[in-house]
Structures are given as structure tokens and as C-alpha cells.
PDB file of C-alpha atoms in Angstrom:
ATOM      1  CA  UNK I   1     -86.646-100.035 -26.271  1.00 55.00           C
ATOM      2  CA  UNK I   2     -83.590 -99.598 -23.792  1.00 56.00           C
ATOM      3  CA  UNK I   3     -80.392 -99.582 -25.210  1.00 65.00           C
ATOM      4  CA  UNK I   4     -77.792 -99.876 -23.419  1.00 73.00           C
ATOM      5  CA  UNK I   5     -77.526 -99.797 -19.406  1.00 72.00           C
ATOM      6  CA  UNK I   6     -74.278 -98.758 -16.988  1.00 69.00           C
ATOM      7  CA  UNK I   7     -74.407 -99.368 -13.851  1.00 70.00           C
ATOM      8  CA  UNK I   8     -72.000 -97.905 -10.835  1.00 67.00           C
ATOM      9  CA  UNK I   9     -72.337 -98.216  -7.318  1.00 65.00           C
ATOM     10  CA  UNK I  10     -74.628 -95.033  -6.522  1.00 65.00           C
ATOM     11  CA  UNK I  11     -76.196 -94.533  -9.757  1.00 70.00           C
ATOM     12  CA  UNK I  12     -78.165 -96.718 -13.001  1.00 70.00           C
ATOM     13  CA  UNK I  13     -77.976 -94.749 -16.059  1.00 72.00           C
ATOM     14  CA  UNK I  14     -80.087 -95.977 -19.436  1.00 74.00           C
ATOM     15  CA  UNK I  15     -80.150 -94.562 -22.674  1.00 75.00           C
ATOM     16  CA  UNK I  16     -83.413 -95.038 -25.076  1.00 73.00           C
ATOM     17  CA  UNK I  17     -83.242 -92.893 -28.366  1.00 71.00           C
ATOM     18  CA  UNK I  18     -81.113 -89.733 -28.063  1.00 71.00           C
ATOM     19  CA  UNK I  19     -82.149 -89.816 -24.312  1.00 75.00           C
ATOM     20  CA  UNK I  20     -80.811 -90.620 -21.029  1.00 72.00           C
ATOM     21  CA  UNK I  21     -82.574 -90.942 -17.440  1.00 70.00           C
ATOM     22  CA  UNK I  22     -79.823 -91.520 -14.351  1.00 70.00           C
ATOM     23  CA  UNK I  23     -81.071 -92.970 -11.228  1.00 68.00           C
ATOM     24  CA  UNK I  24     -79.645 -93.436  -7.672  1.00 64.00           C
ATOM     25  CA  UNK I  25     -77.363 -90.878  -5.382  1.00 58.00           C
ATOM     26  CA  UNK I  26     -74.903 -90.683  -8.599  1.00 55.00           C
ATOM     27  CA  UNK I  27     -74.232 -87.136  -9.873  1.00 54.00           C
ATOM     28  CA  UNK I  28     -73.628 -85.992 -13.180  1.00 51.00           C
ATOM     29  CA  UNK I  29     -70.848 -83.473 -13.720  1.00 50.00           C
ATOM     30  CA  UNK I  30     -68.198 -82.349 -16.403  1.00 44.00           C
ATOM     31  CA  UNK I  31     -65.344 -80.635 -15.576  1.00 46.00           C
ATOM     32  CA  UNK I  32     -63.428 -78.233 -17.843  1.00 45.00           C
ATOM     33  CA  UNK I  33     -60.194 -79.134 -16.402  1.00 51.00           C
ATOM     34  CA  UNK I  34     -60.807 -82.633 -17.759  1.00 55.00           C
ATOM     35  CA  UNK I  35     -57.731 -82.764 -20.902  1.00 61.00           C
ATOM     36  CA  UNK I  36     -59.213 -85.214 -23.375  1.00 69.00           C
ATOM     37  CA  UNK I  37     -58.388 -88.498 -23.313  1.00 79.00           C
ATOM     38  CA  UNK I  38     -55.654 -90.043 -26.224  1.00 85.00           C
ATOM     39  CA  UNK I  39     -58.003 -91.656 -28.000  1.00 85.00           C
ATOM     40  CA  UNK I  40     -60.264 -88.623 -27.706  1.00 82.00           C
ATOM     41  CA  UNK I  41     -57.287 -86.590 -29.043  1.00 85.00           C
ATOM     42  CA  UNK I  42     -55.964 -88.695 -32.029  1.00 87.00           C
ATOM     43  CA  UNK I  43     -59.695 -88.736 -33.457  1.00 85.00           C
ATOM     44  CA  UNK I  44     -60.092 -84.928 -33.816  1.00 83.00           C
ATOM     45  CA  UNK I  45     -56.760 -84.889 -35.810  1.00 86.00           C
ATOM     46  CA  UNK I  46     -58.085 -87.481 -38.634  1.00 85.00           C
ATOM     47  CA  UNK I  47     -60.383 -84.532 -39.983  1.00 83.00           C
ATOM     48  CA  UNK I  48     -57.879 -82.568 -41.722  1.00 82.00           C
ATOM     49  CA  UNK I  49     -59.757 -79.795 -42.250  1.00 83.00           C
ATOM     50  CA  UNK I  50     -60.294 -78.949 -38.722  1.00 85.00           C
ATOM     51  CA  UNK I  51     -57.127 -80.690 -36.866  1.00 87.00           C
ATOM     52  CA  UNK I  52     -55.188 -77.528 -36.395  1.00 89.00           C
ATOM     53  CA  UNK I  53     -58.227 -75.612 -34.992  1.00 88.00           C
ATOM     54  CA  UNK I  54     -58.510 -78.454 -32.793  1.00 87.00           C
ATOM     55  CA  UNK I  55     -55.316 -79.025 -31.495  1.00 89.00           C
ATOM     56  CA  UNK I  56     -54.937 -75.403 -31.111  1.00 89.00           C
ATOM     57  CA  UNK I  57     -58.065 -75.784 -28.499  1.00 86.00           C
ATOM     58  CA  UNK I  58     -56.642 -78.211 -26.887  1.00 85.00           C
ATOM     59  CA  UNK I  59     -53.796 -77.276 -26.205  1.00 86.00           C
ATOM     60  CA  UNK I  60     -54.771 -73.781 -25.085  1.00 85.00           C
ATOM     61  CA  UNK I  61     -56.703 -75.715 -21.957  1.00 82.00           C
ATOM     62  CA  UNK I  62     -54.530 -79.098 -21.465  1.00 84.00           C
ATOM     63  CA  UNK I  63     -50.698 -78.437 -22.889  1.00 87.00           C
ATOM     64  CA  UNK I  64     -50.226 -82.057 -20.475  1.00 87.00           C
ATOM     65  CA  UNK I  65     -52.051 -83.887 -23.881  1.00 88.00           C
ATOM     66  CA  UNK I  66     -48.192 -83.748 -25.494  1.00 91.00           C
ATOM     67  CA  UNK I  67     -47.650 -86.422 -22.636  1.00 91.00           C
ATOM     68  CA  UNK I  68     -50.813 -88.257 -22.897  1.00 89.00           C
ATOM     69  CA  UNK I  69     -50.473 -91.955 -23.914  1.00 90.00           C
ATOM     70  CA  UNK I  70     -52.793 -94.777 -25.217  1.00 89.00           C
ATOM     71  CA  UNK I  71     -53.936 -97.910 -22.929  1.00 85.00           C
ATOM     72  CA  UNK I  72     -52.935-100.353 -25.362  1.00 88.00           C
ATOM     73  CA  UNK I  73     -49.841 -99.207 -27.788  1.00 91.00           C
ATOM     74  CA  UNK I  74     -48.199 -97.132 -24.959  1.00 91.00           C
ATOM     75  CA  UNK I  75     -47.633 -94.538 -27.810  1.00 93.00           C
ATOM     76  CA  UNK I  76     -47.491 -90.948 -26.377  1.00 93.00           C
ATOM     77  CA  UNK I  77     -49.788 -88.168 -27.989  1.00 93.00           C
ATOM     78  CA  UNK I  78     -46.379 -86.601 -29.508  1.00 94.00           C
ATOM     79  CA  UNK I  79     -45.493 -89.928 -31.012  1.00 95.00           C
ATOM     80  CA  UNK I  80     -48.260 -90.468 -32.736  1.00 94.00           C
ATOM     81  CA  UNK I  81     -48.366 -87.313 -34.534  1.00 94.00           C
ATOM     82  CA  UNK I  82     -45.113 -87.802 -35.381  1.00 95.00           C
ATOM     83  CA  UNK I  83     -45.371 -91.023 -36.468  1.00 94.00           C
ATOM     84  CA  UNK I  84     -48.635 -90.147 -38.615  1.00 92.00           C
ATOM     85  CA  UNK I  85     -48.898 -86.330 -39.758  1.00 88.00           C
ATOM     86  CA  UNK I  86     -46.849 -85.156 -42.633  1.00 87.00           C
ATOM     87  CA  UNK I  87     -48.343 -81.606 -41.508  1.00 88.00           C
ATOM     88  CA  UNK I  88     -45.691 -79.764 -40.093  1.00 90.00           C
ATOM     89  CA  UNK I  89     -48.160 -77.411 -38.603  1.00 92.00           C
ATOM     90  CA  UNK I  90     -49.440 -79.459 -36.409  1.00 92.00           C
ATOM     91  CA  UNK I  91     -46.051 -80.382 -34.512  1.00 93.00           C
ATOM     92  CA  UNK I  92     -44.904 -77.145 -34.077  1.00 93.00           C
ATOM     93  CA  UNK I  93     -48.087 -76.416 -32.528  1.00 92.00           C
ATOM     94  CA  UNK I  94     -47.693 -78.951 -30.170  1.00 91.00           C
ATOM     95  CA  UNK I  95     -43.811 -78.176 -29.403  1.00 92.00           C
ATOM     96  CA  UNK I  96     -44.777 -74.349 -28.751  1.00 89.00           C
ATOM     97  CA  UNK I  97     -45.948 -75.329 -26.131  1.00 81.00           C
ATOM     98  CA  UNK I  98     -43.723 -75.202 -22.749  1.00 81.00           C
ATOM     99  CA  UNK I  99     -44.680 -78.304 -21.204  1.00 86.00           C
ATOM    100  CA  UNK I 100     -42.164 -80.749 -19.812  1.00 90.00           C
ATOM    101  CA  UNK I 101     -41.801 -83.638 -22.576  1.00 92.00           C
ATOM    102  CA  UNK I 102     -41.859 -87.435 -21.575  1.00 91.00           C
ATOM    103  CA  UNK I 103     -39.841 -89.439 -23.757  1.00 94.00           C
ATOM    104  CA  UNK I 104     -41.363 -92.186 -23.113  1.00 92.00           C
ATOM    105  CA  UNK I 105     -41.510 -95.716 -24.738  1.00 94.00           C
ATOM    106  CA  UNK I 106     -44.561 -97.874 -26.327  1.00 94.00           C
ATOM    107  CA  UNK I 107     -44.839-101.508 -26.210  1.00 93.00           C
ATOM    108  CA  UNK I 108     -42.129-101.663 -29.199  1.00 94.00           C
ATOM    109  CA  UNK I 109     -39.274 -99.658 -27.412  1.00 94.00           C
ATOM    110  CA  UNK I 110     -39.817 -96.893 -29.587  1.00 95.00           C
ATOM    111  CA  UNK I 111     -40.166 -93.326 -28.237  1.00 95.00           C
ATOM    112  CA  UNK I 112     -40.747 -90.104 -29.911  1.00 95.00           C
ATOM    113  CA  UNK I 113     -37.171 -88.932 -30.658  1.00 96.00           C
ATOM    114  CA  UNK I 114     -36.892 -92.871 -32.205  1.00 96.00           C
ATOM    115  CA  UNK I 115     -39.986 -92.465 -34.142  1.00 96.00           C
ATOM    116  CA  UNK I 116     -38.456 -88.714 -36.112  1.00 96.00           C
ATOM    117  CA  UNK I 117     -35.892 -90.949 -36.870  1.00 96.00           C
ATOM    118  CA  UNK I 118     -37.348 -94.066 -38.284  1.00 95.00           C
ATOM    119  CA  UNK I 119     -39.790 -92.125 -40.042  1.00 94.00           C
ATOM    120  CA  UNK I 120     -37.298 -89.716 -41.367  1.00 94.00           C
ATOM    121  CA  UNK I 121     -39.064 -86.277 -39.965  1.00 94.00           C
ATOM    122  CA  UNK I 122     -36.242 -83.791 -40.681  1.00 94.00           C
ATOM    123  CA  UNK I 123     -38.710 -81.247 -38.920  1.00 95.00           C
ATOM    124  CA  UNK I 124     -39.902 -83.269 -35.798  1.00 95.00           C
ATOM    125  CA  UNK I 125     -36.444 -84.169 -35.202  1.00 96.00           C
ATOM    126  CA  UNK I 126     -35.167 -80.592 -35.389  1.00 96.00           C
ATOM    127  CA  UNK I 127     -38.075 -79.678 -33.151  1.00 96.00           C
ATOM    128  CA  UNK I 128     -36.838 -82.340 -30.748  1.00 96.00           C
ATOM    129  CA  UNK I 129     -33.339 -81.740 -30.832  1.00 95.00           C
ATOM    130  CA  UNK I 130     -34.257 -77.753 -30.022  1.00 95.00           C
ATOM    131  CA  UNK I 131     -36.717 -79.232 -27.262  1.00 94.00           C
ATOM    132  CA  UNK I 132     -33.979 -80.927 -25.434  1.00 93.00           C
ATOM    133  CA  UNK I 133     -31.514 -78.101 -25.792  1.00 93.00           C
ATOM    134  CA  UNK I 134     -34.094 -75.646 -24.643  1.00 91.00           C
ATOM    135  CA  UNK I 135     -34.456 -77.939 -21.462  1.00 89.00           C
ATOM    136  CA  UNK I 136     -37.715 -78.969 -21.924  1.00 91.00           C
ATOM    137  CA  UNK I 137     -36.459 -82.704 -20.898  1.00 91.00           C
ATOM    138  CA  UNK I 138     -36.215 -83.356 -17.578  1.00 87.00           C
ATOM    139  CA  UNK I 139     -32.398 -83.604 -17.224  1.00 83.00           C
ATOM    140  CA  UNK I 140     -32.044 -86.916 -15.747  1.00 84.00           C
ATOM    141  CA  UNK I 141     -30.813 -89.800 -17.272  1.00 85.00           C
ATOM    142  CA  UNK I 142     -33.445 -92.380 -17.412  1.00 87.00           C
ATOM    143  CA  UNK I 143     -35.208 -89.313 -19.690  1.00 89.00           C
ATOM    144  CA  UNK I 144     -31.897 -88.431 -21.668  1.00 90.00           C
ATOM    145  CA  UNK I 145     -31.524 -92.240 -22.518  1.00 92.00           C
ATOM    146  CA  UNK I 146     -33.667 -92.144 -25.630  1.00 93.00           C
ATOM    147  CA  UNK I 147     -31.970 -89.235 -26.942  1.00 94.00           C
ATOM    148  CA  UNK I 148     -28.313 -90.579 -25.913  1.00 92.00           C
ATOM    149  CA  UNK I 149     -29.036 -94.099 -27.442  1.00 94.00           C
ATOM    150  CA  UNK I 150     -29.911 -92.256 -31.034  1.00 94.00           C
ATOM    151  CA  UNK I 151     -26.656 -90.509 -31.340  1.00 94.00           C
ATOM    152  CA  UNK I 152     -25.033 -92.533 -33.775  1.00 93.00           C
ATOM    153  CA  UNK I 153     -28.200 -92.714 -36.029  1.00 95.00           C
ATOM    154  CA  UNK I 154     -28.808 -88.787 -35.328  1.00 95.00           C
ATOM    155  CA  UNK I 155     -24.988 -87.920 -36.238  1.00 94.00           C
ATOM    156  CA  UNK I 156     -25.166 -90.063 -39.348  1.00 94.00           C
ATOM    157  CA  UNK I 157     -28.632 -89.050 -40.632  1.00 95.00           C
ATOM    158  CA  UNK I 158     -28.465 -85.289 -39.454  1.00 95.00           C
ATOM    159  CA  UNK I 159     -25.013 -84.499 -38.812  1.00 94.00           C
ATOM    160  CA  UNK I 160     -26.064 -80.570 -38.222  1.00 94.00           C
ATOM    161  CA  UNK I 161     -28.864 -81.588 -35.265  1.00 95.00           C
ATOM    162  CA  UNK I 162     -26.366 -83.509 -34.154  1.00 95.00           C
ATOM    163  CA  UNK I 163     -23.331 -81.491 -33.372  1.00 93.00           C
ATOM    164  CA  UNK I 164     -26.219 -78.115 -32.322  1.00 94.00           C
ATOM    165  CA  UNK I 165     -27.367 -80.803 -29.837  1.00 94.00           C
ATOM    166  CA  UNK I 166     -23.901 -81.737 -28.609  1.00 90.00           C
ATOM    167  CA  UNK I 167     -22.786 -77.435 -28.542  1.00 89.00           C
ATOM    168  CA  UNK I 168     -25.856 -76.684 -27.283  1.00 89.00           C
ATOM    169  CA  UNK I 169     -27.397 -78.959 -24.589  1.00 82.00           C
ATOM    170  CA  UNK I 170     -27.087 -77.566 -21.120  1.00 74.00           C
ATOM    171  CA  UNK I 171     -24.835 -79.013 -18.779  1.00 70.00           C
ATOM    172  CA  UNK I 172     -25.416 -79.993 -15.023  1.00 67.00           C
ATOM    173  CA  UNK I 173     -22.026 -78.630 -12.337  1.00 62.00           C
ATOM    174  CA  UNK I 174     -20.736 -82.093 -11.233  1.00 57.00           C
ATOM    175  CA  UNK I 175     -19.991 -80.722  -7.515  1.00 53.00           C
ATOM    176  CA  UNK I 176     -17.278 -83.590  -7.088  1.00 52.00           C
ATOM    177  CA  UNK I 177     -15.426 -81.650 -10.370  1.00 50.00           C
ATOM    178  CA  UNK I 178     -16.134 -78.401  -9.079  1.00 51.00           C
ATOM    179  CA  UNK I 179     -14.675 -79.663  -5.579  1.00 51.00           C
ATOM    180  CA  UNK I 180     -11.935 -76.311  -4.363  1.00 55.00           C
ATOM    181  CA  UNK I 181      -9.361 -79.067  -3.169  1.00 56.00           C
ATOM    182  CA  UNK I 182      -8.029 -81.097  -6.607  1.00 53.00           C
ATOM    183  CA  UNK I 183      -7.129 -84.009  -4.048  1.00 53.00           C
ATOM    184  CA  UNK I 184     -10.802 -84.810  -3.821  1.00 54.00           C
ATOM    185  CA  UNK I 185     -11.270 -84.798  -7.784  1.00 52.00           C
ATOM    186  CA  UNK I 186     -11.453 -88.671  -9.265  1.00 53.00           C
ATOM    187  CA  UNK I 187     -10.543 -87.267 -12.653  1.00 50.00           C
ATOM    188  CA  UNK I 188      -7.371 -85.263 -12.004  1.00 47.00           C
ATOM    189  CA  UNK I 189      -7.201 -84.034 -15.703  1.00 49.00           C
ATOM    190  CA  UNK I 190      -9.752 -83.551 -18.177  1.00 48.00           C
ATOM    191  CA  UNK I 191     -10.501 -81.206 -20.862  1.00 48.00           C
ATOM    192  CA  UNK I 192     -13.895 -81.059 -23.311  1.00 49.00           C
ATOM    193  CA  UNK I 193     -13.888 -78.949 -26.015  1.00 50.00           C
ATOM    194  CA  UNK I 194     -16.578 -78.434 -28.661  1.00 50.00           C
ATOM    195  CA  UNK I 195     -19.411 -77.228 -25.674  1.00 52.00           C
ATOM    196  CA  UNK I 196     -20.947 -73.649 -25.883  1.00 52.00           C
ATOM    197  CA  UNK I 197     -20.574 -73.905 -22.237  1.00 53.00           C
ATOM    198  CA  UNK I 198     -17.216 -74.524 -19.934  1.00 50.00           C
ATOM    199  CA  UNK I 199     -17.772 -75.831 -16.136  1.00 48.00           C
ATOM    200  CA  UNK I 200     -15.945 -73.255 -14.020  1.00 48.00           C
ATOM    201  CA  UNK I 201     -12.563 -74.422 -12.641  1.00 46.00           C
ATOM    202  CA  UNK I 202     -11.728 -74.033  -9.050  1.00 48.00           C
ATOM    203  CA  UNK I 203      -8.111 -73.304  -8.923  1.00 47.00           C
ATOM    204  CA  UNK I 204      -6.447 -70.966 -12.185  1.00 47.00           C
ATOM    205  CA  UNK I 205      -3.399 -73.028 -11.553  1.00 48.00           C
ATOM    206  CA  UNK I 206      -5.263 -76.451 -12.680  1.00 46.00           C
ATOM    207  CA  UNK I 207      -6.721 -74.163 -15.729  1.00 46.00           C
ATOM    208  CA  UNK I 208      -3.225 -73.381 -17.223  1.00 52.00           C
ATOM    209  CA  UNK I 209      -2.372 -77.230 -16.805  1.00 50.00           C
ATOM    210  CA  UNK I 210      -5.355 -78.233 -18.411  1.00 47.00           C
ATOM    211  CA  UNK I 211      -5.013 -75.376 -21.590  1.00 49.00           C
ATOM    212  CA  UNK I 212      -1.420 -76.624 -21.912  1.00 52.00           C
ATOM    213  CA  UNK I 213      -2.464 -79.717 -23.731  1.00 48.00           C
ATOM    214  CA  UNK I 214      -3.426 -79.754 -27.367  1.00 47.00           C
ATOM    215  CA  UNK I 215      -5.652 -82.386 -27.871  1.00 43.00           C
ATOM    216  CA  UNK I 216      -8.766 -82.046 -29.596  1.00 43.00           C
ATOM    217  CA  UNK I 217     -11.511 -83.371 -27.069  1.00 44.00           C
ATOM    218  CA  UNK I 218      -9.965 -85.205 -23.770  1.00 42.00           C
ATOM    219  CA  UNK I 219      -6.629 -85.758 -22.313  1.00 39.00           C
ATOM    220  CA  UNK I 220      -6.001 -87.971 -19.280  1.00 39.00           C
TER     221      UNK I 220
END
């Protein structure tokens, strides 16, 4: 007997037994540069005996599966290890990766930097926090606001990942800062300590009126 039947608009496919027979102008192809689906993905990591062989095969074709997401949930592949997986393993094989990482949000409003919190994954949110200062988040902020929204919870919970992130994270040259006339600047005096990095200063002459203040992180 037939068992099932799929129908597209070139092709009929049916399946009796453990065979198949395709008919119509369809072809039949599979293409290696297919990454695995989410669903796909989160099933070969419930056999715990093979999930880091697996993800390591994965991820040596398709690093893009950090990013991949579910239908339904809206949970990103990263989340859901996070969220899941007490095996460390397993997220730092993912984060070795150098893909760009989405922080992106499921049908809750949680992301993955949200999740290491909640869950209370010292690792994954060290991981994170070294992700971010690394620059492996897009530095815009619609993809900084999950990060930026956990600070107080990050500074409370992990007071060490949270002053690396704020010494560490790379900063973007405002060009209206940087401006050569200090007419044109709309903050006429401003000085941030605590940064690994300093934005250059145009004239020396603001820099000595800027050092001559003593306070410890801004003075207007």
C-alpha cells in the first residue's frame, strides 16, 4: 500500500515501504551547502554521546547554524543551547566560531545574552561578554540593545564580566566629537574614564582643559 503522497507543481512523489518513485519534470537534488535546518540541529544534540561530534560537523560546513532560529519559538540555535546544555563543551564550540552573532529575540523577548542570565550560565555569559568585546556583534544599536538593557542584572550578578565588558568593548569615532573646530562640538566638555581606549582629541589645548578636572567619570 501507498503511504504517503506529496505533490508539487512539476513532480508527484509516493513512498511505499522503504521506497520512493518521483514522477513529473521535478528533479531530485541535495546540496551540500544546504546548513541543517533548527529543528534538524537541536535533534542531533539530544544524543549526548554524539552531540559534540555533531556539532563539530556542523559547524565545520554551516558556522551561519549559531544564527539559525525555530518557526515557532523564535529561539535562535545559540539560545537554545544555552538555555538547555549544561555541557560547556558544546558552547565554546559554537562561540569558536567567527561568525557574526544575532542577538535576536523569541516570542518571549528573551535573547541569548538574557537567557545566560536567567539561567545563571557563568560560562555562556563570559563567552558572550568576550563575543561582544571581540566584535563579533554587529556594532549597531538595535543589536547592542540586548546587551545594554542587561547591564544592571550583568553588573549585579557578574560584577567582573561586567566592568571587562565596559574596559573592553570597542568604541565607534563619533566624527561630530572628533570635529577639528570645538565650535561645531554639541558637548563642549566631556571626559570618560575607566575605557581601555581614549577617542583622539583634535586640539591639545581642549586636552589640558579636559585633564584639568578631577572627576571620576564625566564633567560638564
Amino acid at each position: 500500500a501507498i503511504q504517503c503522497v506529496f505533490a508539487t507543481e512539476n513532480s508527484l512523489l509516493c513512498t511505499r515501504g522503504d521506497s520512493a518513485m518521483m514522477l513529473g519534470k521535478g528533479q531530485s537534488d541535495f546540496g551540500w551547502k544546504d546548513h541543517p535546518s533548527y529543528s534538524v540541529a537541536t535533534m542531533l544534540l539530544k544524543n549526548k554521546e554524539h552531540a559534540e561530534r555533531a556539532l563539530k560537523s556542523m559547524l565545520s560546513l554551516h558556522p551561519e547554524i549559531i544564527n539559525s532560529r525555530d518557526v515557532w519559538s523564535g529561539k535562535s540555535f545559540l539560545q537554545h543551547v544555552i538555555e538547555t546544555s549544561n555541557n560547556t563543551r558544546l558552547l565554546e564550540l559554537l562561540m569558536n566560531s567567527t561568525e557574526k552573532i544575532a542577538f535576536t529575540r523569541d516570542r518571549r523577548g528573551y535573547t541569548p545574552f538574557l537567557s545566560a542570565l536567567d539561567k545563571s550560565r557563568k560560562a555562556a555569559v563570559r563567552m558572550l561578554v568576550t563575543a561582544v568585546v571581540q566584535g563579533r556583534v554587529p556594532r549597531l544599536p538595535s543589536a547592542l540593545e540586548p546587551v545594554v538593557e542587561c547591564f544592571e542584572w550583568l553588573a549585579y550578578a557578574y560584577p567582573r564580566e561586567f566592568v571587562r565588558l565596559l574596559r573592553d568593548m570597542p568604541l565607534e569615532e563619533e566624527p561630530e566629537v572628533l570635529a577639528p573646530d570645538e565650535t561645531d562640538m554639541p558637548i563642549r566638555r566631556m571626559h570618560v574614564r575607566g575605557h581601555a581606549q581614549r577617542s583622539p582629541v583634535a586640539e591639545l589645548s581642549l586636552w589640558r582643559d579636559l585633564s584639568g578636572h578631577n572627576s571620576s567619570w564625566a564633567t560638564f
